[in-house]
Coordinates of C-alpha atoms in Angstrom, one line a residue:
M1 CA -68.8 7.6 33.2
H2 CA -67.9 8.4 36.4
K3 CA -64.4 9.9 36.8
L4 CA -62.3 7.6 38.9
L5 CA -59.6 8.8 41.5
I6 CA -57.8 6.1 42.3
P7 CA -54.0 6.1 44.3
L8 CA -52.3 3.0 43.0
T9 CA -50.9 2.6 39.8
S10 CA -52.9 3.4 36.4
C11 CA -53.4 2.0 33.3
A12 CA -50.7 3.5 31.4
V13 CA -50.3 0.7 29.1
L14 CA -53.6 -0.2 28.1
L15 CA -54.2 -4.7 27.9
S16 CA -55.3 -5.3 24.2
S17 CA -56.7 -8.7 23.4
A18 CA -53.5 -9.7 21.9
A19 CA -52.1 -9.5 25.6
I20 CA -54.4 -12.0 26.6
A21 CA -51.5 -14.8 25.0
A22 CA -49.2 -14.7 21.5
P23 CA -51.3 -17.7 19.5
D24 CA -49.4 -17.4 16.7
R25 CA -48.9 -20.9 14.0
H26 CA -52.6 -20.4 13.3
G27 CA -51.3 -21.2 9.7
E28 CA -50.5 -25.0 10.8
V29 CA -54.6 -25.4 10.8
S30 CA -54.6 -28.2 7.5
Q31 CA -58.0 -28.1 6.2
A32 CA -56.9 -31.0 4.1
R33 CA -56.2 -33.0 7.1
L34 CA -59.6 -31.7 8.5
R35 CA -61.2 -33.5 5.2
A36 CA -59.2 -36.6 5.5
D37 CA -60.6 -37.2 9.2
V38 CA -64.1 -36.7 8.2
E39 CA -63.8 -38.5 5.5
K40 CA -61.9 -41.5 7.3
L41 CA -65.0 -41.2 10.2
V42 CA -67.6 -41.6 7.5
S43 CA -66.0 -44.6 6.4
F44 CA -66.8 -46.5 9.4
G45 CA -70.5 -46.2 8.4
T46 CA -72.3 -45.8 11.5
R47 CA -70.3 -45.0 15.1
H48 CA -73.8 -45.4 16.8
T49 CA -72.7 -46.2 20.2
L50 CA -74.7 -49.6 20.1
S51 CA -72.8 -50.5 17.3
T52 CA -70.7 -53.3 16.6
Q53 CA -67.5 -52.9 18.5
T54 CA -65.6 -56.2 17.0
D55 CA -65.9 -55.3 13.2
P56 CA -62.3 -54.3 12.1
R57 CA -64.3 -51.8 9.5
R58 CA -67.4 -50.7 10.4
G59 CA -68.9 -49.5 14.5
I60 CA -68.2 -47.9 17.2
G61 CA -64.8 -50.1 18.1
A62 CA -63.2 -49.2 14.5
A63 CA -63.3 -45.5 14.6
V64 CA -62.8 -45.4 18.6
R65 CA -59.3 -48.0 17.4
W66 CA -58.9 -45.6 14.8
A67 CA -58.7 -42.5 17.2
E68 CA -56.6 -43.9 19.6
A69 CA -54.2 -44.7 16.6
E70 CA -54.5 -41.1 15.5
F71 CA -53.6 -40.1 18.7
G72 CA -50.4 -42.2 18.8
R73 CA -49.1 -41.0 15.4
T74 CA -49.4 -37.4 16.5
S75 CA -47.6 -38.5 20.2
R76 CA -44.8 -40.2 18.3
A77 CA -44.5 -36.9 15.8
C78 CA -43.7 -34.7 19.2
G79 CA -41.1 -37.6 20.6
G80 CA -44.1 -39.4 23.0
C81 CA -45.1 -35.9 24.4
L82 CA -49.0 -37.3 24.7
Q83 CA -50.3 -39.5 26.9
V84 CA -53.2 -41.6 25.2
S85 CA -55.9 -43.9 26.9
V86 CA -59.1 -45.1 26.4
P87 CA -60.8 -44.8 29.9
E88 CA -64.2 -47.1 29.8
T89 CA -67.0 -48.2 31.6
M90 CA -70.3 -50.1 30.9
A91 CA -72.9 -47.7 30.4
S92 CA -77.0 -48.1 30.3
G93 CA -79.8 -46.1 30.6
P94 CA -83.1 -45.1 28.6
R95 CA -81.5 -45.2 25.2
I96 CA -78.9 -48.0 26.5
P97 CA -81.4 -50.6 26.7
K98 CA -78.3 -53.4 27.4
P99 CA -75.3 -52.7 29.3
V100 CA -72.6 -51.5 26.9
R101 CA -69.0 -50.9 26.9
L102 CA -68.3 -47.4 26.4
A103 CA -65.1 -45.8 25.7
D104 CA -63.4 -42.4 25.4
V105 CA -60.0 -42.0 23.5
V106 CA -58.0 -39.1 25.5
A107 CA -54.9 -37.8 24.9
V108 CA -52.7 -35.8 27.6
Q109 CA -50.8 -33.5 26.9
P110 CA -48.8 -32.6 30.3
G111 CA -47.9 -29.2 31.1
T112 CA -44.3 -28.1 32.1
E113 CA -45.3 -26.3 34.9
R114 CA -48.5 -26.8 36.4
P115 CA -49.2 -30.2 35.5
D116 CA -52.7 -30.1 37.5
E117 CA -54.2 -27.2 35.9
V118 CA -55.9 -28.5 32.5
V119 CA -58.0 -27.4 29.5
I120 CA -59.6 -29.5 27.5
V121 CA -60.7 -29.9 24.2
Q122 CA -63.7 -32.3 23.1
A123 CA -66.3 -33.8 20.7
H124 CA -68.3 -36.6 20.5
I125 CA -67.4 -39.7 17.7
D126 CA -70.5 -41.4 18.2
S127 CA -73.4 -40.7 15.7
R128 CA -77.0 -41.2 14.8
V129 CA -79.9 -41.5 12.4
S130 CA -83.8 -40.4 12.7
D131 CA -84.4 -42.9 15.2
V132 CA -82.0 -42.6 18.1
M133 CA -82.0 -46.5 18.8
D134 CA -81.3 -47.4 15.6
A135 CA -77.3 -49.1 15.5
T136 CA -77.2 -50.7 11.9
S137 CA -78.3 -48.4 9.5
D138 CA -75.4 -45.9 8.0
A139 CA -75.2 -43.1 9.6
P140 CA -72.1 -40.9 8.4
G141 CA -72.2 -38.4 11.4
A142 CA -70.3 -36.3 8.9
N143 CA -71.2 -32.6 10.5
D144 CA -72.5 -34.1 13.7
D145 CA -69.9 -34.7 15.3
G146 CA -67.1 -35.8 12.8
S147 CA -66.6 -31.8 12.5
G148 CA -66.0 -31.7 15.8
S149 CA -63.9 -34.6 16.1
A150 CA -61.5 -33.8 13.8
L151 CA -61.2 -30.4 15.0
V152 CA -59.8 -32.1 18.2
L153 CA -57.5 -34.6 16.6
E154 CA -56.3 -31.6 14.4
A155 CA -55.7 -29.2 17.9
A156 CA -53.4 -32.2 18.5
R157 CA -51.2 -32.2 16.2
V158 CA -50.4 -28.4 16.0
L159 CA -50.6 -27.8 19.5
S160 CA -48.3 -30.9 20.4
Q161 CA -45.7 -29.5 18.7
R162 CA -45.4 -26.6 21.4
K163 CA -45.0 -26.8 25.1
F164 CA -47.8 -25.0 28.2
P165 CA -47.1 -24.6 31.5
T166 CA -50.6 -25.9 31.8
T167 CA -51.9 -29.3 30.8
I168 CA -54.0 -29.6 27.4
V169 CA -56.4 -32.9 27.2
Y170 CA -58.1 -33.5 23.8
A171 CA -60.9 -35.7 24.3
L172 CA -62.6 -38.1 21.6
L173 CA -66.0 -38.9 23.2
S174 CA -68.9 -41.4 23.2
G175 CA -72.0 -42.2 23.8
E176 CA -73.5 -38.2 23.5
E177 CA -76.3 -39.2 21.8
Q178 CA -77.4 -41.5 24.1
G179 CA -77.6 -39.6 26.9
L180 CA -73.7 -37.5 27.2
Y181 CA -72.1 -40.6 28.9
G182 CA -68.8 -40.1 27.3
S183 CA -68.8 -36.5 28.8
K184 CA -70.0 -37.6 32.3
L185 CA -67.3 -40.9 32.4
L186 CA -64.5 -37.6 31.5
A187 CA -65.8 -35.4 34.0
D188 CA -65.7 -38.1 36.4
H189 CA -62.5 -39.0 35.8
A190 CA -61.6 -35.0 36.3
Q191 CA -62.9 -35.4 39.6
K192 CA -61.4 -38.6 40.4
Q193 CA -57.3 -37.4 39.1
G194 CA -58.0 -33.6 40.9
W195 CA -57.6 -31.5 37.6
K196 CA -58.4 -27.7 38.1
V197 CA -59.9 -27.5 35.2
K198 CA -59.9 -24.2 33.9
A199 CA -61.9 -24.5 30.7
V200 CA -63.7 -27.6 28.9
L201 CA -64.1 -26.6 24.5
N202 CA -66.9 -28.5 23.5
N203 CA -67.1 -28.7 19.8
D204 CA -70.0 -30.1 18.5
I205 CA -71.4 -29.5 14.9
V206 CA -69.0 -27.3 13.7
G207 CA -68.5 -27.5 10.0
N208 CA -71.7 -26.3 7.7
T209 CA -72.5 -23.1 7.0
R210 CA -75.8 -23.3 5.0
G211 CA -79.4 -23.5 6.6
S212 CA -82.0 -25.7 6.1
D213 CA -83.7 -22.7 4.9
G214 CA -80.8 -21.8 2.3
V215 CA -79.4 -19.0 5.4
V216 CA -75.8 -18.8 5.0
D217 CA -73.4 -17.3 7.4
D218 CA -69.6 -18.5 6.9
Q219 CA -68.4 -15.6 9.2
H220 CA -69.7 -15.9 12.9
V221 CA -69.4 -19.3 15.0
R222 CA -71.6 -19.8 18.0
V223 CA -70.4 -20.0 21.4
F224 CA -72.8 -21.4 24.3
S225 CA -72.3 -20.4 28.3
E226 CA -74.7 -21.0 31.1
G227 CA -75.6 -18.4 33.1
P228 CA -76.5 -19.3 36.7
R229 CA -74.2 -22.5 37.7
A230 CA -75.2 -26.1 37.0
D231 CA -73.8 -26.5 40.4
S232 CA -75.3 -23.8 42.4
T233 CA -76.3 -24.3 46.1
D234 CA -79.0 -23.2 47.3
A235 CA -77.0 -20.7 49.8
T236 CA -74.9 -19.4 46.6
R237 CA -78.6 -19.1 44.5
A238 CA -79.7 -16.7 47.2
A239 CA -76.3 -14.7 47.4
A240 CA -76.5 -13.9 43.6
R241 CA -79.8 -12.7 44.0
R242 CA -79.4 -10.1 46.3
F243 CA -75.8 -9.2 45.0
G244 CA -75.3 -10.2 41.6
G245 CA -74.1 -13.0 39.7
E246 CA -76.6 -14.6 37.5
N247 CA -74.5 -13.4 34.7
D248 CA -70.9 -13.8 35.9
S249 CA -70.8 -17.8 36.0
P250 CA -66.8 -19.1 35.2
S251 CA -68.6 -20.4 31.7
R252 CA -70.1 -17.2 31.2
N253 CA -66.5 -15.1 31.5
L254 CA -65.0 -17.8 29.5
S255 CA -67.3 -17.1 26.7
R256 CA -66.5 -13.3 26.9
Y257 CA -62.7 -14.2 26.9
I258 CA -62.9 -16.3 23.8
A259 CA -64.7 -13.7 21.7
E260 CA -62.2 -11.3 23.1
L261 CA -59.7 -13.4 21.5
A262 CA -61.7 -13.4 17.9
E263 CA -61.7 -9.4 17.7
G264 CA -58.0 -8.9 19.3
D265 CA -55.3 -7.9 16.2
E266 CA -53.5 -11.4 16.9
A267 CA -57.2 -13.5 16.3
P268 CA -57.4 -15.8 14.1
G269 CA -59.2 -13.7 11.5
G270 CA -62.1 -14.5 9.4
L271 CA -64.1 -15.3 12.3
E272 CA -66.9 -13.8 15.2
V273 CA -67.9 -15.1 18.3
R274 CA -71.6 -14.7 18.3
Q275 CA -71.9 -15.4 22.4
V276 CA -75.2 -17.0 23.1
W277 CA -76.1 -16.7 26.8
R278 CA -77.9 -20.0 27.7
A279 CA -76.2 -23.6 27.9
D280 CA -77.1 -24.8 25.3
R281 CA -79.7 -24.6 21.7
M282 CA -83.5 -24.7 22.8
G283 CA -84.5 -28.1 24.2
R284 CA -81.2 -29.6 23.5
G285 CA -78.2 -30.8 25.1
G286 CA -74.2 -31.4 24.7
D287 CA -71.5 -32.7 26.2
Q288 CA -70.6 -29.3 27.9
L289 CA -73.1 -30.2 30.1
P290 CA -72.0 -32.9 32.6
F291 CA -68.9 -30.6 32.8
Q292 CA -70.9 -27.4 34.2
E293 CA -73.1 -29.5 36.6
A294 CA -69.5 -30.7 37.7
G295 CA -68.4 -27.1 38.4
Y296 CA -66.0 -27.0 35.6
P297 CA -66.2 -23.3 33.0
A298 CA -67.5 -24.9 29.8
V299 CA -68.7 -23.9 26.8
R300 CA -70.1 -25.3 23.5
F301 CA -69.1 -24.1 20.0
S302 CA -71.9 -24.7 17.1
V303 CA -72.1 -23.0 13.6
A304 CA -74.2 -20.0 13.1
I305 CA -76.4 -22.0 11.3
E306 CA -77.5 -25.7 11.8
D307 CA -78.9 -27.8 9.1
Y308 CA -81.7 -29.6 10.2
E309 CA -82.0 -31.6 7.2
H310 CA -78.4 -32.9 7.4
Q311 CA -78.5 -34.0 11.1
H312 CA -80.0 -37.0 13.1
Q313 CA -81.9 -38.1 9.7
D314 CA -81.9 -41.2 7.8
L315 CA -79.9 -41.0 4.0
R316 CA -83.0 -40.7 2.1
T317 CA -84.9 -38.3 -0.9
E318 CA -88.5 -37.2 -0.2
E319 CA -89.9 -34.9 -2.7
G320 CA -86.8 -33.9 -4.2
V321 CA -85.0 -32.8 -0.6
T322 CA -81.9 -35.1 0.2
Y323 CA -81.5 -36.2 3.6
G324 CA -78.6 -37.1 5.5
D325 CA -75.3 -36.3 7.6
T326 CA -72.9 -36.5 4.6
I327 CA -69.3 -34.8 3.9
E328 CA -71.1 -33.2 1.1
E329 CA -73.0 -31.0 2.7
M330 CA -70.1 -29.5 4.9
D331 CA -67.6 -26.4 4.7
F332 CA -64.4 -27.1 5.4
P333 CA -62.9 -23.8 4.8
Y334 CA -65.2 -22.7 7.6
L335 CA -64.0 -25.4 9.7
A336 CA -60.7 -24.5 9.6
K337 CA -61.6 -21.4 10.8
V338 CA -63.5 -22.9 14.0
T339 CA -60.0 -25.0 14.4
R340 CA -57.9 -22.3 14.2
L341 CA -59.8 -20.2 17.0
N342 CA -59.9 -23.2 19.0
V343 CA -56.4 -23.4 18.9
A344 CA -55.8 -19.6 19.3
S345 CA -58.2 -20.3 22.6
L346 CA -56.3 -23.6 23.7
A347 CA -53.2 -21.6 23.8
S348 CA -54.1 -18.9 25.3
L349 CA -55.6 -20.7 28.0
A350 CA -52.9 -23.6 28.7
S351 CA -50.3 -20.4 28.7
A352 CA -52.4 -18.3 31.2
P353 CA -52.5 -18.7 35.1
M354 CA -55.7 -20.1 37.0
P355 CA -57.9 -17.1 37.3
P356 CA -57.8 -15.9 40.9
A357 CA -61.2 -16.1 43.2
P358 CA -61.9 -12.3 43.9
K359 CA -63.9 -11.2 46.3
V360 CA -65.5 -7.0 46.9
E361 CA -66.4 -5.2 49.7
A362 CA -68.2 -1.8 49.2
A363 CA -71.7 -1.6 51.6
V364 CA -71.9 1.6 52.7
Q365 CA -69.0 3.2 52.1
T366 CA -67.4 5.6 49.0
Y367 CA -64.9 3.5 47.9
T368 CA -64.3 -0.2 47.0
D369 CA -62.4 -2.6 48.1
V370 CA -61.2 -5.8 45.8
T371 CA -58.8 -8.9 47.0
W372 CA -57.8 -12.6 46.4
Q373 CA -55.9 -14.6 46.7
P374 CA -52.4 -15.3 45.0
V375 CA -52.6 -17.7 42.5
A376 CA -49.5 -20.1 40.9
G377 CA -47.5 -18.7 38.2
A378 CA -49.1 -15.1 38.4
R379 CA -46.6 -12.6 38.1
S380 CA -49.4 -10.0 38.1
Y381 CA -53.4 -8.5 38.6
S382 CA -55.4 -6.4 36.8
V383 CA -58.9 -5.4 38.4
W384 CA -62.0 -5.1 35.8
R385 CA -64.9 -3.9 36.2
R386 CA -68.5 -2.7 34.4
R387 CA -71.5 -1.4 34.7
T388 CA -74.4 -4.0 36.4
D389 CA -76.5 -3.8 33.2
A390 CA -73.8 -3.9 30.2
S391 CA -72.9 -6.8 28.3
D392 CA -68.9 -6.9 28.3
W393 CA -66.1 -5.8 30.6
E394 CA -65.0 -2.2 30.2
E395 CA -62.1 -2.6 27.1
N396 CA -59.6 -1.4 29.5
P397 CA -59.1 -2.7 33.3
V398 CA -59.0 -0.3 36.6
L399 CA -56.1 -1.3 37.7
Q400 CA -52.8 -3.6 36.1
D401 CA -49.7 -4.7 37.0
L402 CA -50.7 -5.1 40.4
T403 CA -48.3 -7.6 42.4
A404 CA -50.6 -7.3 45.4
T405 CA -53.4 -8.9 45.6
S406 CA -55.8 -6.1 47.0
A407 CA -57.2 -3.1 45.5
R408 CA -58.9 -0.3 46.9
L409 CA -60.5 2.4 44.5
K410 CA -61.6 5.3 46.0
G411 CA -64.8 7.5 45.1
V412 CA -66.1 4.5 43.5
R413 CA -69.5 3.2 44.7
G414 CA -69.5 -0.5 44.3
D415 CA -73.9 -0.6 44.4
D416 CA -73.3 0.3 40.5
W417 CA -70.6 -2.1 39.4
L418 CA -69.4 -5.3 38.4
F419 CA -65.3 -6.2 39.3
G420 CA -63.2 -9.3 38.1
V421 CA -60.1 -9.7 38.5
S422 CA -57.4 -11.3 35.9
A423 CA -54.0 -13.5 36.0
T424 CA -51.1 -12.5 33.9
G425 CA -48.4 -15.0 33.7
N426 CA -44.3 -14.4 33.5
N427 CA -44.7 -15.0 29.5
G428 CA -48.0 -12.4 29.3
A429 CA -50.3 -14.5 28.7
R430 CA -53.6 -13.2 31.1
S431 CA -56.1 -15.8 32.2
P432 CA -60.0 -14.9 31.8
I433 CA -61.5 -12.7 34.0
A434 CA -63.0 -13.9 37.4
A435 CA -66.0 -11.8 38.6
A436 CA -66.3 -11.1 42.0
V437 CA -69.8 -12.6 43.0
P438 CA -71.1 -15.7 44.4
G439 CA -69.9 -18.2 42.7
G440 CA -67.6 -15.9 40.5
A441 CA -64.7 -18.2 40.7
F442 CA -63.4 -20.9 38.3
V443 CA -63.5 -23.8 40.7
P444 CA -66.2 -26.0 41.8
L445 CA -68.5 -24.7 44.4
E446 CA -67.9 -27.7 47.0
E447 CA -64.8 -26.3 47.2

């Protein structure tokens, strides 16, 4: 390790993971409520996007109306703090042969200081069986994605009892199994509203711990993140190829932030993040992808071990093996742990400023200059670094508590390092680190 000679304020007080924010109140997550919500979702028989929308007890229409009522109940408990709506569109495509009404259920908790800054937690409410076009057979969808839907509802109950500088959006999406239609609808809505989307936490299949082969893992949750940005332009790709950035998309640094939070002294406990550095599982996709395509930082939470006999399967028994996405295959203590990690992550992100958009100058010189523009709500900034072949940022920043928007690192030859900057708010909450690489800023590239 090179010794740094830095003429600015040194790191007298080191930043721990706990300094990201104070994600308290973890104990408010209720395992009993999570189970009750999954049981209710299963009771609709099927939630297939092409199922009935008029039956009061069965189908996607009944499920959407129930979810809207649940958000309404949560809002009344916090004195009307949630703005509940049901955005809808007519959708058609390869898996929707005839145009169908597609509706999301969205609850917005406006921020008290910067309501245009938005953090989204979401899951898909629809379900399916073996044949993706079968809209009539029972499709319980307990884990896929009743687990994520229950998580979103519970996060709203817990976090609506608090106030945050920035906005939290709780969303239940339709049409995932038919082609990610609900997430496209919400991503388009975010663009139209001019939201500054700081982070999207997509939760899909977050409630089981035993795989099809009997392997059990209740100690980890996977967090998937894209490498090169989905909204990259030719110019951005060319610049990243020369100067780095293929491992520093905003989504990737959001993943690092969540992993650090899970390891901190004030972490919700009982669960470690296994970062998976690809946009989704092999040959598959989820509702985080349309947000990445729109240029928004987005990750997917999913179980450490998937059970393929109990997802996307008709209810049946063959050769002594039961198939189908039923509640009996779920692990609710595990789902509660994933929910607590989401709640902690949302609280940290909604408390913190937007990450800055740093730039670096280090060509043909023995020092490195890092600059950035000020961000709203920031009282100070920290500069971070890591070797170009390192997976994570160094444990402690090179500089912290900076009120200026530039720093010169003497004796640091920039060729050998990647640099990033985070912002700390007046409440002490720290943002994710944004990398000083092409496409590293937490904004769509078209901006």
